[in-house]
Tab-separated table of C-alpha atoms in Angstrom:
chain	number	residue	atom	x	y	z
F	945	MET	CA	0.000	0.000	0.000
F	946	SER	CA	1.108	3.587	-0.570
F	947	ASP	CA	-0.038	6.965	0.651
F	948	THR	CA	-1.724	7.753	-2.670
F	949	ALA	CA	-3.027	4.452	-4.001
F	950	PRO	CA	-6.292	3.168	-2.527
F	951	THR	CA	-6.292	0.026	-0.439
F	952	THR	CA	-7.066	-2.911	-2.710
F	953	LEU	CA	-9.490	-5.553	-1.528
F	954	LEU	CA	-10.595	-8.901	-2.952
F	955	LEU	CA	-14.158	-9.801	-1.948
F	956	VAL	CA	-14.942	-13.502	-2.399
F	957	ASP	CA	-18.560	-14.563	-1.904
F	958	ASP	CA	-20.890	-16.668	-4.032
F	959	GLU	CA	-23.997	-14.732	-2.898
F	960	ARG	CA	-24.385	-12.027	-5.518
F	961	SER	CA	-27.120	-10.302	-3.505
F	962	LEU	CA	-24.612	-9.724	-0.692
F	963	ARG	CA	-21.412	-9.357	-2.693
F	964	GLU	CA	-22.408	-6.611	-5.091
F	965	PRO	CA	-24.004	-4.180	-2.577
F	966	LEU	CA	-21.090	-4.756	-0.209
F	967	ALA	CA	-18.597	-4.061	-2.990
F	968	GLU	CA	-20.419	-0.808	-3.786
F	969	TYR	CA	-20.370	0.240	-0.129
F	970	LEU	CA	-16.671	-0.542	0.264
F	971	THR	CA	-15.918	1.391	-2.912
F	972	ARG	CA	-17.697	4.418	-1.456
F	973	GLN	CA	-15.475	4.037	1.616
F	974	GLY	CA	-12.391	4.485	-0.544
F	975	PHE	CA	-11.358	0.897	-1.221
F	976	ALA	CA	-10.511	-0.463	-4.652
F	977	VAL	CA	-12.657	-3.608	-4.720
F	978	ARG	CA	-12.392	-6.640	-6.957
F	979	GLU	CA	-15.083	-9.304	-6.738
F	980	ALA	CA	-14.923	-13.078	-7.101
F	981	GLU	CA	-17.866	-15.452	-6.906
F	982	SER	CA	-15.839	-18.581	-6.082
F	983	ALA	CA	-12.471	-19.796	-4.866
F	984	ALA	CA	-11.518	-20.615	-8.459
F	985	ALA	CA	-12.330	-17.068	-9.568
F	986	ALA	CA	-10.364	-15.715	-6.599
F	987	ARG	CA	-7.302	-17.773	-7.530
F	988	ALA	CA	-7.514	-16.444	-11.077
F	989	ALA	CA	-7.810	-12.869	-9.817
F	990	LEU	CA	-4.778	-13.341	-7.573
F	991	LEU	CA	-2.664	-14.297	-10.568
F	992	GLU	CA	-3.339	-10.861	-12.039
F	993	HIS	CA	-3.129	-8.670	-8.947
F	994	ARG	CA	-2.126	-8.960	-5.284
F	995	PRO	CA	-4.681	-7.236	-3.033
F	996	ASP	CA	-3.893	-5.681	0.327
F	997	ILE	CA	-6.526	-7.807	2.079
F	998	VAL	CA	-9.048	-10.552	1.276
F	999	LEU	CA	-12.635	-10.809	2.527
F	1000	LEU	CA	-13.639	-14.421	2.179
F	1001	ASP	CA	-16.900	-16.282	2.653
F	1002	ILE	CA	-16.472	-19.723	4.212
F	1003	MET	CA	-19.438	-21.558	2.715
F	1004	MET	CA	-19.127	-21.650	-1.074
F	1005	PRO	CA	-19.782	-24.349	-3.667
F	1006	GLY	CA	-16.687	-26.084	-4.950
F	1007	GLU	CA	-13.564	-25.221	-2.994
F	1008	ASP	CA	-14.649	-23.717	0.312
F	1009	GLY	CA	-13.306	-20.638	2.026
F	1010	LEU	CA	-11.235	-22.556	4.567
F	1011	SER	CA	-9.240	-24.292	1.845
F	1012	LEU	CA	-8.644	-20.980	0.094
F	1013	THR	CA	-7.677	-19.343	3.410
F	1014	ARG	CA	-5.000	-21.988	3.953
F	1015	HIS	CA	-3.639	-21.322	0.468
F	1016	LEU	CA	-3.587	-17.551	0.993
F	1017	VAL	CA	-1.903	-17.734	4.383
F	1018	GLU	CA	0.689	-20.356	3.503
F	1019	THR	CA	1.677	-19.249	0.002
F	1020	ARG	CA	0.902	-15.547	-0.209
F	1021	ASP	CA	0.893	-14.306	3.389
F	1022	LEU	CA	-2.175	-12.175	2.754
F	1023	PRO	CA	-4.354	-10.877	5.593
F	1024	VAL	CA	-7.756	-12.581	5.523
F	1025	ILE	CA	-11.060	-11.669	7.157
F	1026	LEU	CA	-13.621	-14.475	7.083
F	1027	LEU	CA	-17.302	-13.850	6.456
F	1028	THR	CA	-19.179	-16.535	8.382
F	1029	ALA	CA	-22.736	-17.566	9.089
F	1030	ARG	CA	-23.871	-17.357	12.683
F	1031	GLY	CA	-23.860	-21.143	13.216
F	1032	GLU	CA	-20.377	-21.818	11.817
F	1033	THR	CA	-18.515	-21.765	15.145
F	1034	MET	CA	-16.221	-24.688	14.324
F	1035	ASP	CA	-15.410	-23.196	10.920
F	1036	ARG	CA	-14.426	-19.936	12.595
F	1037	ILE	CA	-12.142	-21.816	14.973
F	1038	VAL	CA	-10.523	-23.719	12.117
F	1039	GLY	CA	-10.141	-20.507	10.148
F	1040	LEU	CA	-8.297	-18.849	13.015
F	1041	GLU	CA	-6.159	-21.932	13.522
F	1042	ILE	CA	-4.896	-21.854	9.941
F	1043	GLY	CA	-4.061	-18.165	10.107
F	1044	ALA	CA	-7.073	-15.975	9.280
F	1045	ASP	CA	-6.739	-12.548	10.904
F	1046	ASP	CA	-10.350	-11.933	11.889
F	1047	TYR	CA	-13.937	-12.912	11.157
F	1048	VAL	CA	-17.270	-11.141	10.856
F	1049	THR	CA	-20.544	-12.970	11.421
F	1050	LYS	CA	-23.391	-12.537	8.932
F	1051	PRO	CA	-25.533	-10.522	8.967
F	1052	PHE	CA	-23.106	-7.760	9.852
F	1053	GLU	CA	-23.091	-3.986	9.978
F	1054	PRO	CA	-20.957	-2.730	7.036
F	1055	ARG	CA	-19.411	-0.026	9.214
F	1056	GLU	CA	-18.158	-2.708	11.609
F	1057	LEU	CA	-16.599	-4.582	8.696
F	1058	VAL	CA	-14.808	-1.425	7.536
F	1059	ALA	CA	-13.501	-0.849	11.058
F	1060	ARG	CA	-12.192	-4.415	11.232
F	1061	ILE	CA	-10.543	-4.105	7.804
F	1062	ARG	CA	-8.710	-0.972	8.862
F	1063	THR	CA	-7.708	-2.508	12.195
F	1064	VAL	CA	-6.199	-5.565	10.505
F	1065	LEU	CA	-4.369	-3.412	7.949
F	1066	ARG	CA	-2.933	-1.153	10.650
F	1067	ARG	CA	-1.745	-4.218	12.551
F	1068	VAL	CA	-0.103	-5.660	9.439
F	1069	GLU	CA	1.649	-2.366	8.723
F	1070	ARG	CA	2.884	-2.035	12.316
F	1071	GLY	CA	4.215	-5.574	12.252
F	1072	ALA	CA	6.013	-4.976	8.967
F	1073	ASP	CA	7.564	-1.750	10.239
F	1074	ALA	CA	8.664	-3.341	13.514
F	1075	THR	CA	10.343	-6.354	11.950
F	1076	ALA	CA	11.601	-5.122	8.577
F	1077	LEU	CA	15.097	-4.141	9.668
F	1078	GLU	CA	15.460	-7.022	12.082
F	1079	ALA	CA	14.259	-9.625	9.585
F	1080	ASP	CA	16.825	-8.492	7.021
F	1081	ASP	CA	19.875	-9.537	8.992
F	1082	LEU	CA	18.942	-11.618	12.043
F	1083	LEU	CA	18.768	-15.383	12.427
F	1084	TYR	CA	17.440	-17.229	15.480
F	1085	ALA	CA	19.281	-20.339	16.714
F	1086	PHE	CA	18.133	-22.661	19.504
F	1087	GLU	CA	19.106	-26.242	20.355
F	1088	GLY	CA	20.623	-26.732	16.905
F	1089	TRP	CA	17.600	-25.315	15.061
F	1090	THR	CA	17.791	-22.156	12.950
F	1091	LEU	CA	14.873	-19.893	12.086
F	1092	ASP	CA	15.376	-17.445	9.219
F	1093	PRO	CA	12.657	-14.760	9.450
F	1094	LEU	CA	13.447	-13.175	6.090
F	1095	LYS	CA	13.099	-16.445	4.172
F	1096	ARG	CA	10.575	-17.859	6.643
F	1097	ARG	CA	12.691	-20.990	6.688
F	1098	LEU	CA	13.289	-23.443	9.528
F	1099	VAL	CA	16.404	-25.639	9.437
F	1100	ASP	CA	16.801	-28.650	11.732
F	1101	PRO	CA	20.036	-29.603	13.561
F	1102	GLU	CA	21.074	-31.825	10.618
F	1103	GLY	CA	20.762	-28.944	8.160
F	1104	ALA	CA	17.510	-30.053	6.540
F	1105	VAL	CA	14.800	-27.521	5.788
F	1106	VAL	CA	11.545	-28.248	7.635
F	1107	SER	CA	8.352	-27.013	6.016
F	1108	ILE	CA	6.220	-24.837	8.280
F	1109	SER	CA	3.040	-22.893	7.630
F	1110	THR	CA	2.768	-19.146	8.097
F	1111	ALA	CA	0.853	-19.687	11.341
F	1112	GLU	CA	3.544	-22.058	12.638
F	1113	PHE	CA	6.243	-19.569	11.656
F	1114	ARG	CA	4.493	-16.749	13.532
F	1115	LEU	CA	4.122	-18.926	16.608
F	1116	LEU	CA	7.762	-20.032	16.602
F	1117	ARG	CA	8.885	-16.446	15.997
F	1118	ALA	CA	6.904	-15.357	19.045
F	1119	PHE	CA	8.601	-18.006	21.178
F	1120	CYS	CA	12.039	-17.060	19.831
F	1121	ASP	CA	11.403	-13.402	20.626
F	1122	HIS	CA	10.529	-14.374	24.219
F	1123	PRO	CA	12.692	-17.405	25.131
F	1124	ARG	CA	12.082	-19.029	28.507
F	1125	GLN	CA	9.180	-16.665	29.151
F	1126	VAL	CA	5.726	-18.004	29.911
F	1127	LEU	CA	3.338	-16.774	27.229
F	1128	ASP	CA	-0.324	-17.234	28.016
F	1129	ARG	CA	-2.837	-18.158	25.335
F	1130	ASP	CA	-4.319	-14.667	25.049
F	1131	ARG	CA	-0.916	-13.123	24.440
F	1132	LEU	CA	0.084	-15.811	21.946
F	1133	LEU	CA	-3.191	-15.513	20.090
F	1134	ASP	CA	-2.783	-11.769	19.829
F	1135	MET	CA	0.790	-12.121	18.532
F	1136	VAL	CA	0.110	-15.001	16.164
F	1137	GLN	CA	-3.376	-14.230	14.889
F	1138	GLY	CA	-3.188	-10.491	15.340
F	1139	ARG	CA	-6.594	-10.209	16.976
F	1140	GLU	CA	-8.313	-10.326	20.340
F	1141	ALA	CA	-10.114	-13.673	20.098
F	1142	HIS	CA	-10.064	-14.876	23.671
F	1143	LEU	CA	-12.854	-17.386	23.035
F	1144	PHE	CA	-10.568	-19.385	20.784
F	1145	ASP	CA	-7.808	-20.588	23.115
F	1146	ARG	CA	-7.987	-23.965	21.371
F	1147	ALA	CA	-6.628	-22.340	18.218
F	1148	VAL	CA	-3.337	-21.736	20.053
F	1149	ASP	CA	-3.311	-25.243	21.524
F	1150	ASN	CA	-3.718	-26.827	18.107
F	1151	GLN	CA	-1.013	-24.656	16.560
F	1152	VAL	CA	1.367	-25.544	19.385
F	1153	SER	CA	0.624	-29.240	18.799
F	1154	ARG	CA	1.395	-28.896	15.090
F	1155	LEU	CA	4.629	-27.036	15.795
F	1156	ARG	CA	5.690	-29.643	18.346
F	1157	ARG	CA	5.310	-32.360	15.725
F	1158	LYS	CA	7.823	-30.447	13.619
F	1159	ILE	CA	10.536	-29.689	16.195
F	1160	GLU	CA	10.217	-32.152	19.085
F	1161	GLU	CA	11.831	-35.581	19.143
F	1162	ASP	CA	8.699	-36.828	20.897
F	1163	SER	CA	5.738	-34.481	20.552
F	1164	ARG	CA	3.919	-36.365	23.319
F	1165	ASN	CA	6.772	-35.550	25.716
F	1166	PRO	CA	7.830	-32.080	24.560
F	1167	GLN	CA	11.139	-30.701	25.786
F	1168	LEU	CA	11.373	-27.477	23.758
F	1169	ILE	CA	7.860	-26.029	23.872
F	1170	GLN	CA	6.647	-26.775	27.366
F	1171	THR	CA	3.174	-26.432	28.795
F	1172	VAL	CA	2.980	-24.353	31.955
F	1173	ARG	CA	-0.069	-25.422	33.918
F	1174	GLY	CA	-2.444	-22.512	34.338
F	1175	GLY	CA	-0.041	-20.221	32.522
F	1176	GLY	CA	0.404	-21.104	28.889
F	1177	TYR	CA	3.550	-22.169	27.058
F	1178	ARG	CA	7.248	-21.371	27.007
F	1179	LEU	CA	10.222	-22.115	24.788
F	1180	ALA	CA	12.579	-23.939	27.181
F	1181	ALA	CA	15.750	-23.043	25.306
F	1182	ASP	CA	18.197	-20.207	24.991
F	1183	VAL	CA	17.940	-18.334	21.701
F	1184	VAL	CA	20.987	-16.850	20.023
F	1185	ARG	CA	20.402	-14.052	17.531
F	1186	SER	CA	23.067	-13.597	14.895
F	1187	ARG	CA	23.560	-11.276	11.973
F	1188	ARG	CA	22.981	-12.642	8.517
F	1189	ALA	CA	26.255	-13.194	6.704
F	1190	GLU	CA	26.862	-10.583	4.030
F	1191	GLY	CA	26.811	-11.724	0.459
């Protein structure tokens, strides 16, 4: 985003009666809106232009919104706000677990949606500003593992690259930034998901379980990411930060 160009937004919803009026409203609010009626249409649109944020309906024919959310978070690192029906509690939880930034329950007040869009975008910009310089030249090392924030790459003690999702990367980065500190679920959720979703503690638990399967010798008896009863989790390792080698 720049100071002069409007914020670009991809609105993905198969309900034309909702999508088109919402697109018109968002356009009046100063956004540059592109519409897609399906996940397939959204994927095609993304090949032509990268938006600043995606608004995504969960329930769609064909590929659903959760599958597309996973693709957006893992391969494009785009902020996503889910549009969900009132009864889709489990879908909202899953969406947050795989890295969506927020959700809005239908029917919603358009002004609330605009406020949430701007909140997510401000958070993304603050995070980029805070980590840009650090990510350029710092590596994190702990117990033989190396995390490269710039490349979003995790290397195991034998030198092999371990694939991690964007959500797993954010979680591990949070632990590396606060080694040996107890981080409760609310704080982790705010750092990893970038939202205040205190009803969804299980989203953090599931992400921790996935990360443990990647970095622990025995995920059922974790030694690196420890559970602190009544407190949350901590990375039980010292973290060494080093400058990226030049060239």
